[in-house]
Short mmCIF file of C-alpha atoms in Angstrom, two decimals:
data_model
loop_
_atom_site.label_atom_id
_atom_site.label_comp_id
_atom_site.label_asym_id
_atom_site.label_seq_id
_atom_site.Cartn_x
_atom_site.Cartn_y
_atom_site.Cartn_z
CA MET U 30 20.35 8.55 -17.90
CA LYS U 31 17.43 6.81 -16.54
CA TYR U 32 15.27 8.53 -13.34
CA GLY U 33 12.56 6.46 -11.74
CA TYR U 34 9.35 8.98 -9.94
CA ALA U 35 7.89 6.91 -7.07
CA ARG U 36 4.67 8.58 -5.19
CA VAL U 37 1.65 7.83 -2.98
CA SER U 38 -0.81 9.00 -1.96
CA THR U 39 -0.15 9.29 1.89
CA VAL U 40 1.88 9.02 4.19
CA ALA U 41 0.97 5.52 5.45
CA GLN U 42 1.06 3.73 2.30
CA ASP U 43 4.19 2.34 0.87
CA LEU U 44 6.35 3.35 -2.21
CA THR U 45 8.59 0.00 -1.85
CA VAL U 46 6.85 -1.75 -4.61
CA GLN U 47 7.16 1.47 -6.77
CA ASN U 48 10.82 1.63 -5.70
CA ARG U 49 11.92 -2.44 -6.35
CA GLU U 50 9.66 -2.04 -9.80
CA LEU U 51 12.00 1.01 -11.16
CA LYS U 52 15.22 -0.44 -9.80
CA LYS U 53 14.39 -3.56 -12.01
CA GLU U 54 14.26 -0.95 -15.20
CA GLY U 55 17.65 0.03 -14.27
CA CYS U 56 16.70 3.50 -12.95
CA GLU U 57 19.75 5.39 -11.43
CA VAL U 58 18.37 8.51 -9.51
CA ILE U 59 14.72 7.65 -7.97
CA PHE U 60 12.75 10.20 -6.79
CA GLU U 61 9.92 9.96 -4.40
CA GLU U 62 7.13 11.58 -2.59
CA LYS U 63 4.32 11.36 -0.34
CA PHE U 64 2.27 13.52 -1.62
CA THR U 65 -1.83 13.31 -3.66
CA GLY U 66 -1.24 13.83 -7.02
CA ILE U 67 -4.06 16.92 -7.17
CA LYS U 68 -1.80 19.49 -5.40
CA THR U 69 0.95 20.74 -7.82
CA ASP U 70 3.45 21.43 -5.38
CA ARG U 71 5.18 18.38 -5.24
CA PRO U 72 8.73 19.24 -4.37
CA GLN U 73 10.60 16.24 -5.30
CA PHE U 74 8.45 16.08 -8.97
CA LYS U 75 9.93 19.86 -9.10
CA ARG U 76 13.43 18.71 -8.53
CA LEU U 77 13.28 15.81 -10.34
CA LEU U 78 11.89 17.92 -13.90
CA ASN U 79 14.27 20.50 -13.21
CA ASP U 80 16.97 17.87 -13.13
CA LEU U 81 15.89 15.83 -16.33
CA GLN U 82 18.14 16.93 -19.77
CA ALA U 83 17.49 15.88 -22.97
CA ASP U 84 17.80 12.06 -24.12
CA ASP U 85 17.61 11.38 -19.83
CA THR U 86 14.39 8.79 -19.59
CA LEU U 87 11.81 9.05 -16.64
CA VAL U 88 9.93 5.79 -15.71
CA VAL U 89 6.77 5.32 -14.03
CA THR U 90 5.24 2.74 -13.21
CA LYS U 91 1.81 3.50 -13.97
CA LEU U 92 0.55 7.54 -15.70
CA ASP U 93 -1.52 8.24 -12.70
CA ARG U 94 2.04 8.72 -10.73
CA LEU U 95 2.59 11.81 -12.96
CA ALA U 96 -0.71 13.16 -12.94
CA ARG U 97 -4.20 13.35 -11.44
CA ASN U 98 -6.07 14.96 -14.73
CA THR U 99 -5.98 14.89 -18.60
CA LYS U 100 -5.02 18.32 -19.00
CA GLU U 101 -2.21 18.14 -16.61
CA GLY U 102 -0.84 15.28 -17.97
CA ILE U 103 -0.67 16.13 -21.31
CA GLU U 104 1.25 19.70 -20.25
CA ILE U 105 4.08 17.53 -17.96
CA ILE U 106 4.73 15.52 -20.53
CA GLU U 107 4.65 17.73 -23.43
CA SER U 108 7.45 19.60 -21.45
CA LEU U 109 9.50 16.62 -21.42
CA PHE U 110 9.05 15.76 -25.47
CA GLU U 111 9.88 19.69 -25.47
CA LYS U 112 13.13 18.76 -23.69
CA SER U 113 14.02 15.01 -25.70
CA VAL U 114 12.86 13.44 -22.57
CA LYS U 115 11.49 10.02 -22.97
CA VAL U 116 8.86 9.31 -21.19
CA HIS U 117 8.46 5.23 -19.84
CA VAL U 118 5.24 3.77 -17.93
CA LEU U 119 5.90 0.34 -16.77
CA ASN U 120 2.65 -1.01 -17.48
CA VAL U 121 1.65 1.36 -21.09
CA GLY U 122 5.23 1.06 -22.55
CA LEU U 123 7.46 3.58 -24.23
CA LEU U 124 5.62 6.97 -24.68
CA GLU U 125 6.81 8.60 -27.53
CA ASN U 126 6.68 12.09 -29.20
CA THR U 127 4.81 11.26 -32.34
CA THR U 128 1.36 11.67 -33.34
CA MET U 129 -0.28 8.02 -32.57
CA GLY U 130 1.97 8.12 -29.23
CA ARG U 131 0.48 11.52 -28.21
CA PHE U 132 -3.07 9.86 -28.75
CA PHE U 133 -2.03 6.97 -26.82
CA LEU U 134 -0.94 9.29 -23.78
CA GLN U 135 -4.24 11.57 -23.86
CA THR U 136 -6.50 8.54 -23.67
CA LEU U 137 -4.51 7.39 -20.81
CA LEU U 138 -4.85 10.39 -19.06
CA ALA U 139 -8.50 10.87 -19.42
CA VAL U 140 -9.30 6.99 -18.69
CA ALA U 141 -6.76 7.80 -15.30
CA GLU U 142 -8.78 10.36 -14.85
CA MET U 143 -12.44 8.81 -14.99
CA GLU U 144 -11.43 6.12 -12.59
CA ARG U 145 -10.30 9.08 -10.17
CA ASN U 146 -13.75 10.82 -10.81
CA LEU U 147 -15.76 7.24 -10.35
CA ILE U 148 -13.79 6.48 -6.78
CA VAL U 149 -14.80 10.12 -5.78
CA GLU U 150 -18.11 8.97 -6.96
CA ARG U 151 -18.31 6.09 -5.14
CA THR U 152 -17.07 7.31 -1.70
CA GLN U 153 -19.28 10.50 -1.55
CA GLU U 154 -22.16 7.48 -2.47
CA GLY U 155 -21.21 5.20 0.23
CA LYS U 156 -21.11 8.42 2.39
CA VAL U 157 -24.57 9.12 1.55
CA LEU U 158 -26.01 5.83 2.37
CA ALA U 159 -23.79 6.02 5.75
CA LYS U 160 -25.27 9.10 6.72
CA GLN U 161 -28.59 7.78 6.50
CA ARG U 162 -28.16 5.26 9.81
CA GLU U 163 -28.79 5.99 13.32
CA ASP U 164 -25.41 5.60 14.53
CA PHE U 165 -23.71 7.55 11.63
CA ARG U 166 -20.78 9.44 13.03
CA GLU U 167 -18.83 11.64 10.78
CA GLY U 168 -15.12 10.75 11.29
CA ARG U 169 -12.52 8.28 13.04
CA PRO U 170 -14.77 5.60 14.87
CA ARG U 171 -14.97 6.15 18.89
CA LYS U 172 -11.38 3.97 20.66
CA HIS U 173 -13.89 2.96 23.82
CA THR U 174 -17.60 1.72 23.99
CA LYS U 175 -20.71 2.90 25.14
CA GLN U 176 -19.86 1.24 28.21
CA GLN U 177 -16.60 1.35 28.93
CA VAL U 178 -17.12 5.31 28.42
CA ASN U 179 -20.54 5.05 30.84
CA HIS U 180 -18.01 2.59 33.33
CA ALA U 181 -15.39 5.50 33.46
CA LEU U 182 -18.14 8.52 33.79
CA LYS U 183 -19.80 6.71 37.01
CA LEU U 184 -16.39 6.35 38.40
CA LEU U 185 -15.32 9.85 37.82
CA GLU U 186 -18.76 10.37 40.74
CA ILE U 187 -15.60 8.97 43.21
CA HIS U 188 -12.47 9.98 41.30
CA THR U 189 -10.41 12.03 40.08
CA TYR U 190 -9.66 12.58 36.17
CA LYS U 191 -5.85 11.37 36.71
CA GLU U 192 -7.39 8.07 39.07
CA VAL U 193 -10.21 7.15 36.15
CA GLU U 194 -7.33 7.48 33.16
CA ASP U 195 -5.87 5.67 34.99
CA MET U 196 -8.07 2.67 35.66
CA THR U 197 -10.11 2.31 32.17
CA GLY U 198 -6.83 3.93 29.67
CA ILE U 199 -9.24 6.56 28.70
CA ASN U 200 -8.11 9.87 28.82
CA LYS U 201 -9.09 13.37 30.06
CA ARG U 202 -9.76 14.91 27.46
CA THR U 203 -11.92 11.86 25.93
CA LEU U 204 -13.78 12.11 29.69
CA ILE U 205 -14.35 15.39 29.90
CA ARG U 206 -16.08 15.34 25.70
CA ARG U 207 -18.13 12.25 26.59
CA LYS U 208 -19.46 14.35 29.48
CA ASN U 209 -20.32 17.29 27.76
CA GLU U 210 -22.27 15.17 25.65
CA LEU U 211 -23.61 13.37 27.78
CA GLU U 212 -25.02 16.32 29.84
CA ALA U 213 -25.94 18.15 26.25
CA LYS U 214 -27.99 14.86 25.68
CA GLN U 215 -29.96 15.15 28.69
CA SER U 216 -30.62 18.99 28.86
CA GLN U 217 -32.16 18.32 25.21
CA GLY U 218 -34.35 15.52 26.50
CA THR U 219 -33.31 12.79 24.26
CA LEU U 220 -31.76 10.21 26.72
#
């Protein structure tokens, strides 16, 4: 039997492309998961590994869908080879339990791990550069501009939080947070 495994790292990502490719390849059962590859506790993947029998084929679109580091990838695929399960990686081909097949597997997994590490390094370098900017703020960008918030805080002088929220669309929690930030800056003399 042909089993497919589709995985993306975040809930916001989409599995459609992977599923389409796995169906095109003739997978009868497809397990899908929105789970980071860094975590070893992937419930659907564990279920798939338990379901696989001798002479089954596991199909994935890319090798990094199975594992994010060389050691884990080798362990997973070797355990599949021990169960006489074939592993077909669509962008690579069929991985076989031969000396050349295992060499090819180790090389591919090492490259996948290196790519992932380079992405992490570049992200960290970008963060270091961003932190040097005067207006740097960690996290998600603010929804409202400084002018909008200042206007809403001015309105608070003669209106209730609920009224200001209705007029500006800025919720009470945000108004309280920004008001506290402004008061803290004023007391430190940084304004």
